[in-house]
Short mmCIF file of C-alpha atoms (C1' of nucleotides) in Angstrom, two decimals:
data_model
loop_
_atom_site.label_atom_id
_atom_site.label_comp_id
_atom_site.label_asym_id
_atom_site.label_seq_id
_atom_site.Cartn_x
_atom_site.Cartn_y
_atom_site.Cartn_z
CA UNK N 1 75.49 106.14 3.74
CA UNK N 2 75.20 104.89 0.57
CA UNK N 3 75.28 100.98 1.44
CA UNK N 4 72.32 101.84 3.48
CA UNK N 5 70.52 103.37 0.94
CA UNK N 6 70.79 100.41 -1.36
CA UNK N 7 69.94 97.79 1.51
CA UNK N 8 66.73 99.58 2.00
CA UNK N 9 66.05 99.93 -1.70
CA UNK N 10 67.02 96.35 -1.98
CA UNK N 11 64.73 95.90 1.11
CA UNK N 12 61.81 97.49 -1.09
CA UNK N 13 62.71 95.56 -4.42
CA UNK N 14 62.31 92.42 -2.48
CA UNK N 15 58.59 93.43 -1.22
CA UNK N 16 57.18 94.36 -4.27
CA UNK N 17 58.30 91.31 -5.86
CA UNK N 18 56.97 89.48 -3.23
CA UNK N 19 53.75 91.78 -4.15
CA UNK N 20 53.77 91.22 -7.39
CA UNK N 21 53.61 87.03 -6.33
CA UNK N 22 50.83 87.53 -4.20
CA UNK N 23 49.15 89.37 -6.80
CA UNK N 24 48.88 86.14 -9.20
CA UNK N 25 48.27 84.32 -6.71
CA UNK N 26 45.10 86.14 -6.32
CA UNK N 27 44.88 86.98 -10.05
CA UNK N 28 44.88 82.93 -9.87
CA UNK N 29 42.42 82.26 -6.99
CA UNK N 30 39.68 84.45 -8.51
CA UNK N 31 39.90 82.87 -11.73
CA UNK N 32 40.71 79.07 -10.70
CA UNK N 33 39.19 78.64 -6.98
CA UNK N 34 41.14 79.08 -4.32
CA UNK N 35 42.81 75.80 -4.66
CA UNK N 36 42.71 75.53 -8.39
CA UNK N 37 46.01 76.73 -9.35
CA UNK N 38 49.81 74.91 -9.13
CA UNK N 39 52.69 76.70 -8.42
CA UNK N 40 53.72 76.81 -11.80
CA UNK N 41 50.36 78.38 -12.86
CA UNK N 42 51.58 81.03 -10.39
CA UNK N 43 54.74 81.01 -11.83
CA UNK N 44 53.38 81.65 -15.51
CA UNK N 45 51.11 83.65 -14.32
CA UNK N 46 53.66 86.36 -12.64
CA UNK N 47 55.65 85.78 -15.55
CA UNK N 48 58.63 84.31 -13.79
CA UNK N 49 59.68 80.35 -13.28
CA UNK N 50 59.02 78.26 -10.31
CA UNK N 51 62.40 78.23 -8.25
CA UNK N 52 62.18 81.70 -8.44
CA UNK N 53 58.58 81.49 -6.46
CA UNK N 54 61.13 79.76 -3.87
CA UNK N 55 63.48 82.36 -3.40
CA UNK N 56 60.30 84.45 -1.99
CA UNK N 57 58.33 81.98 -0.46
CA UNK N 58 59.29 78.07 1.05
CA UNK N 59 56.39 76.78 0.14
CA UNK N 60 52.63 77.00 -1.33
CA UNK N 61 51.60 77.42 2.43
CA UNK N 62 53.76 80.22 2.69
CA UNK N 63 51.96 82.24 -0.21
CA UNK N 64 48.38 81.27 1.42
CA UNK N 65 49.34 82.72 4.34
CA UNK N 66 50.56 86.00 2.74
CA UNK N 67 47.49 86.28 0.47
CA UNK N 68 45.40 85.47 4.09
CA UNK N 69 47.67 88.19 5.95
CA UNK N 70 46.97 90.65 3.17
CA UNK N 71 43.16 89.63 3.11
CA UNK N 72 43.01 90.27 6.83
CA UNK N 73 44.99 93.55 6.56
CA UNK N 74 42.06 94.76 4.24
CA UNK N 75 39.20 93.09 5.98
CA UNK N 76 40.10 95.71 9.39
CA UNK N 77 40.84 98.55 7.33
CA UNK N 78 37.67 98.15 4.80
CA UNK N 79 35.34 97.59 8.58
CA UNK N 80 37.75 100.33 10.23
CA UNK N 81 37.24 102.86 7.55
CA UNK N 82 34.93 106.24 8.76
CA UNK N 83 31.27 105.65 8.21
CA UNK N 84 30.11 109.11 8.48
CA UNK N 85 27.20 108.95 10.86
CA UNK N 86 26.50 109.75 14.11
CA UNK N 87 23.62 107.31 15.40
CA UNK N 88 25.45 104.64 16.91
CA UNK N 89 22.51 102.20 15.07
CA UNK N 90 23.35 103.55 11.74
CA UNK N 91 26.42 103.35 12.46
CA UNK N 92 26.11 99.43 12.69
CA UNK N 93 24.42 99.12 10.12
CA UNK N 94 26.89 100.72 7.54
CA UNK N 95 29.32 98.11 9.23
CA UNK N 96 26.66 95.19 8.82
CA UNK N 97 26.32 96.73 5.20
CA UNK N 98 30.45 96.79 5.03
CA UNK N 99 30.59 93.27 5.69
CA UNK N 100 28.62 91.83 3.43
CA UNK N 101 30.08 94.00 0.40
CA UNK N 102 33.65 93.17 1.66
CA UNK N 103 32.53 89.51 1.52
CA UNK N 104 30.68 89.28 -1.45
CA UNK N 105 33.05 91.12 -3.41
CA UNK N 106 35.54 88.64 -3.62
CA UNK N 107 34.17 85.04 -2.62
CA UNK N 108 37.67 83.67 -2.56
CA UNK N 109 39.05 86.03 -0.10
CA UNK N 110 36.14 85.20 2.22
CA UNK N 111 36.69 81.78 1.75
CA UNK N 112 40.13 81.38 2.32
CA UNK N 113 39.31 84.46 5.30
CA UNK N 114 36.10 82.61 6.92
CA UNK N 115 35.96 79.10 5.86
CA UNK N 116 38.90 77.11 6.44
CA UNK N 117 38.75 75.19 3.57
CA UNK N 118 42.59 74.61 2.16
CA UNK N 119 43.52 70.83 3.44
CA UNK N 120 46.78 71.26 5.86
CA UNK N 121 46.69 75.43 6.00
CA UNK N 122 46.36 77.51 9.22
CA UNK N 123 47.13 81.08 9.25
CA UNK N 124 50.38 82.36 10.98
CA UNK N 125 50.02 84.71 14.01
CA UNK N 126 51.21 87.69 12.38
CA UNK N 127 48.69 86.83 10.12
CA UNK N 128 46.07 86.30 12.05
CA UNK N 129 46.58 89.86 14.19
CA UNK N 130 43.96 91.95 11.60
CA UNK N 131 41.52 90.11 12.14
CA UNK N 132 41.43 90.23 15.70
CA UNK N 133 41.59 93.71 15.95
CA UNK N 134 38.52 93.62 13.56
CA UNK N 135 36.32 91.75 15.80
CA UNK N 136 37.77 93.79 18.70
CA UNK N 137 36.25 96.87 16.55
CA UNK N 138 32.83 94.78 16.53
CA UNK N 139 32.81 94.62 20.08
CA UNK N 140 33.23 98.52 20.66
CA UNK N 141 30.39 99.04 18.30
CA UNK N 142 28.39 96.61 19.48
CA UNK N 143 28.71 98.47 23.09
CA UNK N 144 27.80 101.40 22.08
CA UNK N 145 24.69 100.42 20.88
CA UNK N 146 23.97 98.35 24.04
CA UNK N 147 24.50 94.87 23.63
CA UNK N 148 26.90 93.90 25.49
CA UNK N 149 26.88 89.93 26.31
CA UNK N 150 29.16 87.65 24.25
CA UNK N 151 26.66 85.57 23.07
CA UNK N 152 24.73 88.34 21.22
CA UNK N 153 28.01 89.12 19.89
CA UNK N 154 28.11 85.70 18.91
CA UNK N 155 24.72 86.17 17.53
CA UNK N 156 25.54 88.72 15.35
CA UNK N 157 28.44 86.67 13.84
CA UNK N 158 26.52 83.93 13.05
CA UNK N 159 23.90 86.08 11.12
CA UNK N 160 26.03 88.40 9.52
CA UNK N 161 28.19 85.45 7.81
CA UNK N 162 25.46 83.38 7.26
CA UNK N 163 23.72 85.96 5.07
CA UNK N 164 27.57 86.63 3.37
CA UNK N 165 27.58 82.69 2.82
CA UNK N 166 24.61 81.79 1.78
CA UNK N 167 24.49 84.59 -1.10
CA UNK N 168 28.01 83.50 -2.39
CA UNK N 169 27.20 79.62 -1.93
CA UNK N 170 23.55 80.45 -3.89
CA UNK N 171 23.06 83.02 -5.63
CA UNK N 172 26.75 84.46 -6.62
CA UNK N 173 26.79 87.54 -7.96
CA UNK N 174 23.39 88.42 -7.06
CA UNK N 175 21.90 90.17 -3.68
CA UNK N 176 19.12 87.91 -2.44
CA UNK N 177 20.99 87.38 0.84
CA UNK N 178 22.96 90.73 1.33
CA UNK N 179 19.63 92.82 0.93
CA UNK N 180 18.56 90.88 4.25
CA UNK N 181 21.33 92.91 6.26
CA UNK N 182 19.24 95.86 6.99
CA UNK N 183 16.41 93.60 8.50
CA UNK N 184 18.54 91.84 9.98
CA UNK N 185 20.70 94.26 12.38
CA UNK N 186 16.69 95.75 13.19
CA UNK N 187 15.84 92.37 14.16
CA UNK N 188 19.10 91.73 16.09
CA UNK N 189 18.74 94.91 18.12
CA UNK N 190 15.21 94.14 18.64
CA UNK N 191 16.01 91.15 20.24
CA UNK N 192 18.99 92.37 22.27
CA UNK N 193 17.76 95.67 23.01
CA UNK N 194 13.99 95.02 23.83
CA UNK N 195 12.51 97.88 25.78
CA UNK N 196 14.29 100.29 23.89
CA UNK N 197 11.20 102.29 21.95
CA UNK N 198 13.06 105.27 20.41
CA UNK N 199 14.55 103.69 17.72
CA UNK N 200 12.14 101.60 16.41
CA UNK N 201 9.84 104.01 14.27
CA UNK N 202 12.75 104.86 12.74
CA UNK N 203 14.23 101.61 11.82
CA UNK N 204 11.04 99.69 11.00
CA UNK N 205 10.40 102.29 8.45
CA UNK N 206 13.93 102.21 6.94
CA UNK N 207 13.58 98.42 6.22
CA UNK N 208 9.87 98.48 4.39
CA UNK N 209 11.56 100.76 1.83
CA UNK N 210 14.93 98.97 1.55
CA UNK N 211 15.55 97.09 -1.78
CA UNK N 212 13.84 93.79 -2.20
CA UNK N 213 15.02 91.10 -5.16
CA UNK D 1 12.95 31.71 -12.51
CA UNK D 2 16.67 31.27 -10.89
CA UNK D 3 18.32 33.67 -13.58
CA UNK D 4 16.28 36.47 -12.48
CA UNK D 5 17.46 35.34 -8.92
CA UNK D 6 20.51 35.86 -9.47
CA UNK D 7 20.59 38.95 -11.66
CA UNK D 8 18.68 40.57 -8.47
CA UNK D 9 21.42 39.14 -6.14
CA UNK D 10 24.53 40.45 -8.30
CA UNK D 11 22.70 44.21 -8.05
CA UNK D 12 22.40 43.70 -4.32
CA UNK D 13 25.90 42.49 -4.63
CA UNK D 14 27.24 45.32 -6.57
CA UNK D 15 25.61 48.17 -4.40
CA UNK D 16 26.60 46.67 -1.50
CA UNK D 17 30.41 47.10 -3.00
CA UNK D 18 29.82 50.25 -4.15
CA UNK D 19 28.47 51.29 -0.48
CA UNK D 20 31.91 50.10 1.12
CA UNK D 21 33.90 52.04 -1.25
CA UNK D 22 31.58 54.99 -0.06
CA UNK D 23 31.76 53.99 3.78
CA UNK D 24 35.80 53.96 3.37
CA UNK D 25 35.73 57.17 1.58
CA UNK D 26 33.22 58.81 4.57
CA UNK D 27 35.83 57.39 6.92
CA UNK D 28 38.92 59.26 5.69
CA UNK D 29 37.17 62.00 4.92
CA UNK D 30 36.41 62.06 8.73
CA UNK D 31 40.04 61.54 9.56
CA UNK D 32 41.65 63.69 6.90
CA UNK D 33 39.16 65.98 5.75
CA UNK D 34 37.47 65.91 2.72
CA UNK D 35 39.92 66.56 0.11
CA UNK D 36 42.46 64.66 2.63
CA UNK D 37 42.48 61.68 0.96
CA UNK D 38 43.61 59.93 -2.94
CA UNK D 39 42.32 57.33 -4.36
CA UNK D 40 45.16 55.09 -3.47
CA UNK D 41 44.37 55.85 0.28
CA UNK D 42 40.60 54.82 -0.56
CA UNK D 43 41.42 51.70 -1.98
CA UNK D 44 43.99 50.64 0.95
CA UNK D 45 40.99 51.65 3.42
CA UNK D 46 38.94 49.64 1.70
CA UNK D 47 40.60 46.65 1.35
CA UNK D 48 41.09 46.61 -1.89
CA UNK D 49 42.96 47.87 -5.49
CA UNK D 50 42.53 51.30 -7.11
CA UNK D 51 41.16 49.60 -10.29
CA UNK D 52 38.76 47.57 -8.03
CA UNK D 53 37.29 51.66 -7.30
CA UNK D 54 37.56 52.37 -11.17
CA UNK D 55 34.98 49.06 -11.61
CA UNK D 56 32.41 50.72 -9.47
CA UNK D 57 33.01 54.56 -10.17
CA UNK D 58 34.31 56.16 -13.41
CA UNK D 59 35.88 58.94 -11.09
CA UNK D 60 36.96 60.69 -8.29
CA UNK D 61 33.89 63.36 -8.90
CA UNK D 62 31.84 60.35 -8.94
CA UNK D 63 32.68 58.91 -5.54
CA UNK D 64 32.20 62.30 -3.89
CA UNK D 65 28.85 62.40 -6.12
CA UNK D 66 27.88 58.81 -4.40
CA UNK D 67 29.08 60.88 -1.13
CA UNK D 68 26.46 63.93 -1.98
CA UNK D 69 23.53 61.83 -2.50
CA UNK D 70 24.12 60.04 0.76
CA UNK D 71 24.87 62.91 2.26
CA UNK D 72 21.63 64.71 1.24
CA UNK D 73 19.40 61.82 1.59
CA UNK D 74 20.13 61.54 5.27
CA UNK D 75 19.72 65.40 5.46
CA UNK D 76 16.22 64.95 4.53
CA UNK D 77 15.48 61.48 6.20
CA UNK D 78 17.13 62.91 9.63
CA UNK D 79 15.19 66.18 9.04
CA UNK D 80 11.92 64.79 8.34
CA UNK D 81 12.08 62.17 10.93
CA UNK D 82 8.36 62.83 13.09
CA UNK D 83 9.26 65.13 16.01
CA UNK D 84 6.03 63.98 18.57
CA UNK D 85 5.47 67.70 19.22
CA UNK D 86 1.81 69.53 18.71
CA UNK D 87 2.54 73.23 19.12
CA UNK D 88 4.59 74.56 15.36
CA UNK D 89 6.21 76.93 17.51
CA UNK D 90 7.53 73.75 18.84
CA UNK D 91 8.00 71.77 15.95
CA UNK D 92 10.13 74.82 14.41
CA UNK D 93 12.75 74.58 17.29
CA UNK D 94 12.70 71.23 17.29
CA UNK D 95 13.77 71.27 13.98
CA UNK D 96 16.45 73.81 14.42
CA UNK D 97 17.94 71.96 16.78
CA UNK D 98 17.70 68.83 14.40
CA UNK D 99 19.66 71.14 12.03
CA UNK D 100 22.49 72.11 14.56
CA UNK D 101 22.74 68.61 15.53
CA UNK D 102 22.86 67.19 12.66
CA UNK D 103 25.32 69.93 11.05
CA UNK D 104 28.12 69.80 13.88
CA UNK D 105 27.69 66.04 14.01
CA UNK D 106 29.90 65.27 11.07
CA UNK D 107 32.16 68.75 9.93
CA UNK D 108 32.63 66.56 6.53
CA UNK D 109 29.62 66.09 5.74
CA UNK D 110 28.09 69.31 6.30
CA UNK D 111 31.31 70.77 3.85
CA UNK D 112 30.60 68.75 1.04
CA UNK D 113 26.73 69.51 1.43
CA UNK D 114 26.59 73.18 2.72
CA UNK D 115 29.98 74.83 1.14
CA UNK D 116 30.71 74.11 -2.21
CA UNK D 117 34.57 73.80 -1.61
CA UNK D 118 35.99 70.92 -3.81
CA UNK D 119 37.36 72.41 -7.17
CA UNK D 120 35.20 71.44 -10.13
CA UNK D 121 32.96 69.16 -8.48
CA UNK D 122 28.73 69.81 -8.61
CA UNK D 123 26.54 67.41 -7.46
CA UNK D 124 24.13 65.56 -9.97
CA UNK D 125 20.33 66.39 -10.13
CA UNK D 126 19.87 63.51 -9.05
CA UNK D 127 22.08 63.70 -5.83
CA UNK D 128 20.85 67.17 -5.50
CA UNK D 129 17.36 66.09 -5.06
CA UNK D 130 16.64 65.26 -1.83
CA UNK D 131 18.12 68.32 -0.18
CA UNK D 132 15.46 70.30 -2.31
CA UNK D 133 12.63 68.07 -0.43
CA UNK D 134 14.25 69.53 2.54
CA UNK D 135 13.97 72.73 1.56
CA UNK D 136 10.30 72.11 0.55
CA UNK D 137 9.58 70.99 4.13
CA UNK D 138 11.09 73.74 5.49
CA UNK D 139 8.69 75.92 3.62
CA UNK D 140 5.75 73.81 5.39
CA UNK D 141 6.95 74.32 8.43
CA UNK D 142 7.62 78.01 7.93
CA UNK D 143 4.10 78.25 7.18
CA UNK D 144 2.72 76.50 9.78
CA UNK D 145 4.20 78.92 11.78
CA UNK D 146 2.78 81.65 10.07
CA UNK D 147 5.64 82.74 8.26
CA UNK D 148 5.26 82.72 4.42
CA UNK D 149 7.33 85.79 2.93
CA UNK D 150 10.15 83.56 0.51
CA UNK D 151 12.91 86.34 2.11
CA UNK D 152 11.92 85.40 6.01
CA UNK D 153 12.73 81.86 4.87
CA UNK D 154 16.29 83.10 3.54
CA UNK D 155 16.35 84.78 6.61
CA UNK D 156 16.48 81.67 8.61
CA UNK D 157 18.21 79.24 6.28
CA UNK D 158 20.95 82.20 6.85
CA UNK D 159 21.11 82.26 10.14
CA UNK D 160 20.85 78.78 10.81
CA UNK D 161 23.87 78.05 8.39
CA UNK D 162 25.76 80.63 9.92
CA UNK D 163 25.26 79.46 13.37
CA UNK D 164 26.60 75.52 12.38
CA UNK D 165 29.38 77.02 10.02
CA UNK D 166 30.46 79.41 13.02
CA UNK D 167 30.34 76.63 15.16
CA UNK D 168 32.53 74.00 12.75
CA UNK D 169 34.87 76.80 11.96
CA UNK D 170 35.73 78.01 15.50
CA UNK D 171 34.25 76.22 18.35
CA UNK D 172 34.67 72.59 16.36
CA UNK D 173 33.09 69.95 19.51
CA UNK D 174 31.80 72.88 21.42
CA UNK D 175 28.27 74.16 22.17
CA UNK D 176 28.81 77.67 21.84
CA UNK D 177 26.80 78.85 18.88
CA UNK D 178 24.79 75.81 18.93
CA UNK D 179 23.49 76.45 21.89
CA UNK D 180 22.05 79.46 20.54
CA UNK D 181 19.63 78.01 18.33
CA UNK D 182 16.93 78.13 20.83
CA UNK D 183 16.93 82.08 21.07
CA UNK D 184 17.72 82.70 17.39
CA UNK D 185 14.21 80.88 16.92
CA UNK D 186 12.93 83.55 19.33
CA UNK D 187 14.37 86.05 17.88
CA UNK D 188 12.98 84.98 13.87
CA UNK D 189 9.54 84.58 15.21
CA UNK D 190 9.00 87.53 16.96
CA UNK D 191 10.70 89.55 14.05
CA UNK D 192 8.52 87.57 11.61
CA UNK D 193 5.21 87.42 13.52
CA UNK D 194 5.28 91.14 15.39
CA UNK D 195 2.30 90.95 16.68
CA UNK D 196 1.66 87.44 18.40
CA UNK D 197 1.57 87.90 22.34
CA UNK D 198 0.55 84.19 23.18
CA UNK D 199 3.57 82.66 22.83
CA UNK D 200 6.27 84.86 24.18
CA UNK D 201 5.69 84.77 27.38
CA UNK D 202 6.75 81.26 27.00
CA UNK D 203 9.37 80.96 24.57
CA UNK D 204 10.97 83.64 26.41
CA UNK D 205 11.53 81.69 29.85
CA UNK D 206 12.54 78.80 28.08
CA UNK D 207 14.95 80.93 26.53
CA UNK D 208 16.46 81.72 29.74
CA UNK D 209 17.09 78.38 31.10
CA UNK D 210 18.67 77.40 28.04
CA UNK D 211 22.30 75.98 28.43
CA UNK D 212 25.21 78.34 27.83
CA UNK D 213 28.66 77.81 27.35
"C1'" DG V 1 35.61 41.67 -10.98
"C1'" DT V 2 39.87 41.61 -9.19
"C1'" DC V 3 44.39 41.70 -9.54
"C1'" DT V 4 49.61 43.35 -11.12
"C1'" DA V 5 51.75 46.60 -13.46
"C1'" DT V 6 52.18 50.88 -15.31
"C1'" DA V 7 51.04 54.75 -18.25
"C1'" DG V 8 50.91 59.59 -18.33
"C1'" DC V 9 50.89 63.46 -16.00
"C1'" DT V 10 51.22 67.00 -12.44
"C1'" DG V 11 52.37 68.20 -7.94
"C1'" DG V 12 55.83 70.66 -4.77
"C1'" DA V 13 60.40 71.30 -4.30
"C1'" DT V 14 65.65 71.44 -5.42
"C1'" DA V 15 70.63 71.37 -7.75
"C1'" DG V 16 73.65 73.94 -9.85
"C1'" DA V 17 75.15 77.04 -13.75
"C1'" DC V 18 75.23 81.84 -14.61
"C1'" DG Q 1 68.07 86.16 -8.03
"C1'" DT Q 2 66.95 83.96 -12.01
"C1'" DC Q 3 67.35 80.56 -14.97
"C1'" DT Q 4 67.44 75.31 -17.14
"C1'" DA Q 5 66.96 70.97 -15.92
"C1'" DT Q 6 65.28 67.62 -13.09
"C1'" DC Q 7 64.03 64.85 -8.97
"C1'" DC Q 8 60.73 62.14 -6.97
"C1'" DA Q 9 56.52 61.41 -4.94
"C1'" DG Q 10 52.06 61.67 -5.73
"C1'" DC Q 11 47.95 61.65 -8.53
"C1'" DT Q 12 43.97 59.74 -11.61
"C1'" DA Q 13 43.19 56.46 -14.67
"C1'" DT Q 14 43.97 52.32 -17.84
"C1'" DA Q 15 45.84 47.83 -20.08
"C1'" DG Q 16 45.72 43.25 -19.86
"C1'" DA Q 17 46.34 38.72 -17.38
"C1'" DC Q 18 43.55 35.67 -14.65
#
DNA sequence: GTCTATAGCTGGATAGAC
DNA sequence: GTCTATCCAGCTATAGAC
């Protein structure tokens, strides 16, 4: 049993080091743009030399599509994670509040996530996957609060990464765009939802006394 | 009196050069994206040498500066064109629809205006300044419609960018968040204006006959 | 102003020793 | 798997003849 011990330890070596790539990478992206760094800036950066980069990845495209796989990973679980409250309103809009932290947290993960911006580069399937399970999510929630036709859903995208782009594009590091989120999931609902009179009070007050800029 | 002639002629001359170099560059950045292309490429498209390009721009930056300006000047010309509409209710969809249109017309375009995506390169004030009399307008306009708070205006410059980057990103050629412009104008003026009964009645039929995808 | 020619560098990617 | 050394194509930009 031992060979099989050391092929999966071998196995594990192999990931992290792949890891540890991906890590500059990002390391790299954050600090250079997303496109603003060579593969031997990676290399220096991860403290190794640039074949070595090849015998973990074929090529630059390769390492954008880990650092997207690994961006989409996080997107579903940071939208997935429990929110803690029972209204099925609140509850979106801890996820509209989710989203726009998640994407203004790290501008280059949300560009290389939402815009597709790197000349040549389209995410692999496997890839891809997390992401599509995360809108899937948005489509359960969005149910249960009553909306139900795909072009509110479509709606909803639009406004939610509009707000997320705008505030990176113009006002980075700021929240003149993300404080909008509250007001806008009442206004979304309101237009989706509109003979529903129970929730309104409650909402309508919530926004007056959210944070302004 | 036939120096001055000439000296006026030679200016024509050279902007008209420069304007080729920036027509060539618009068309490969239509066929291979905005950072698709090199310098060499713009030259060959051109018809002529890359130091022929260095004799009318000092850079690379500069060309997509000379790119900008256009860029932002027909933002504003195509934006502020008259709309032969009385009603401001009107005039604001209208104008949405302007924006959509002119937004998914040319993918290029609206990247190097709307997303800040090429490493290192910022527009020039002077480049800059037309798309800030857009912006101005849009104030008017907002006002005319009885919306004046500064965050209802990020409100819609947020939604209306993230309906034309939804619809570049994922639908490229399509309708399908385009053709939402119409209700997401409902939806802003009714959150914005909560107590104006005249005109939805209206807005909301027209609304409903709306394409959809 | 336009060319030929090329500098000077950086890019991604590879050969082959160890 | 990691290195040294390097290939070669590409890039922006410039020198200098005409």
């Amino acid at each position: 049993m031992t060979k099989a011990v050391e092929t999966e330890w071998r196995r594990a070596r192999r990931l992290s080091a792949r890891q540890a790539i991906v890590d500059a990478a990002w390391q790299l992206a954050h600090q250079e743009g997303l496109l603003g760094w060579s593969l031997r800036d990676l290399a220096r950066e991860a403290g190794i030399t640039t074949p070595t980069v090849y015998a973990y990845f074929e090529s630059k495209h390769a390492i954008y599509d880990a650092m997207f796989g690994q961006a989409a990973t996080e997107f579903d679980d940071y939208m997935g994670a429990p929110y803690d409250v029972d209204d099925p309103r609140e509850h979106f809009a801890a996820y509209g509040r989710q989203f726009l932290t998640f994407c203004t947290s790290d501008p280059a993960r949300y560009q290389l996530l939402f815009q597709r911006t790197i000349p040549g580069f389209e995410p692999s399937p496997e890839s891809y996957a997390p992401s599509i399970r995360a809108l899937d999510r948005l489509g359960g929630l969005l149910a249960a609060n009553g909306v139900t036709e795909a072009r509110h859903r479509d709606l909803w995208t639009a406004l939610a990464t509009g707000l997320a782009s705008q505030q990176v594009s113009n006002d980075p590091g700021g929240t003149r765009w993300s404080d909008l989120i509250e007001e806008s999931v009442d206004m979304l609902l309101a237009h989706c939802l509109p003979a529903s009179g129970s929730h309104n009070a409650r909402s309508r007050s919530r926004r007056k006394s959210g944070a302004r800029r």
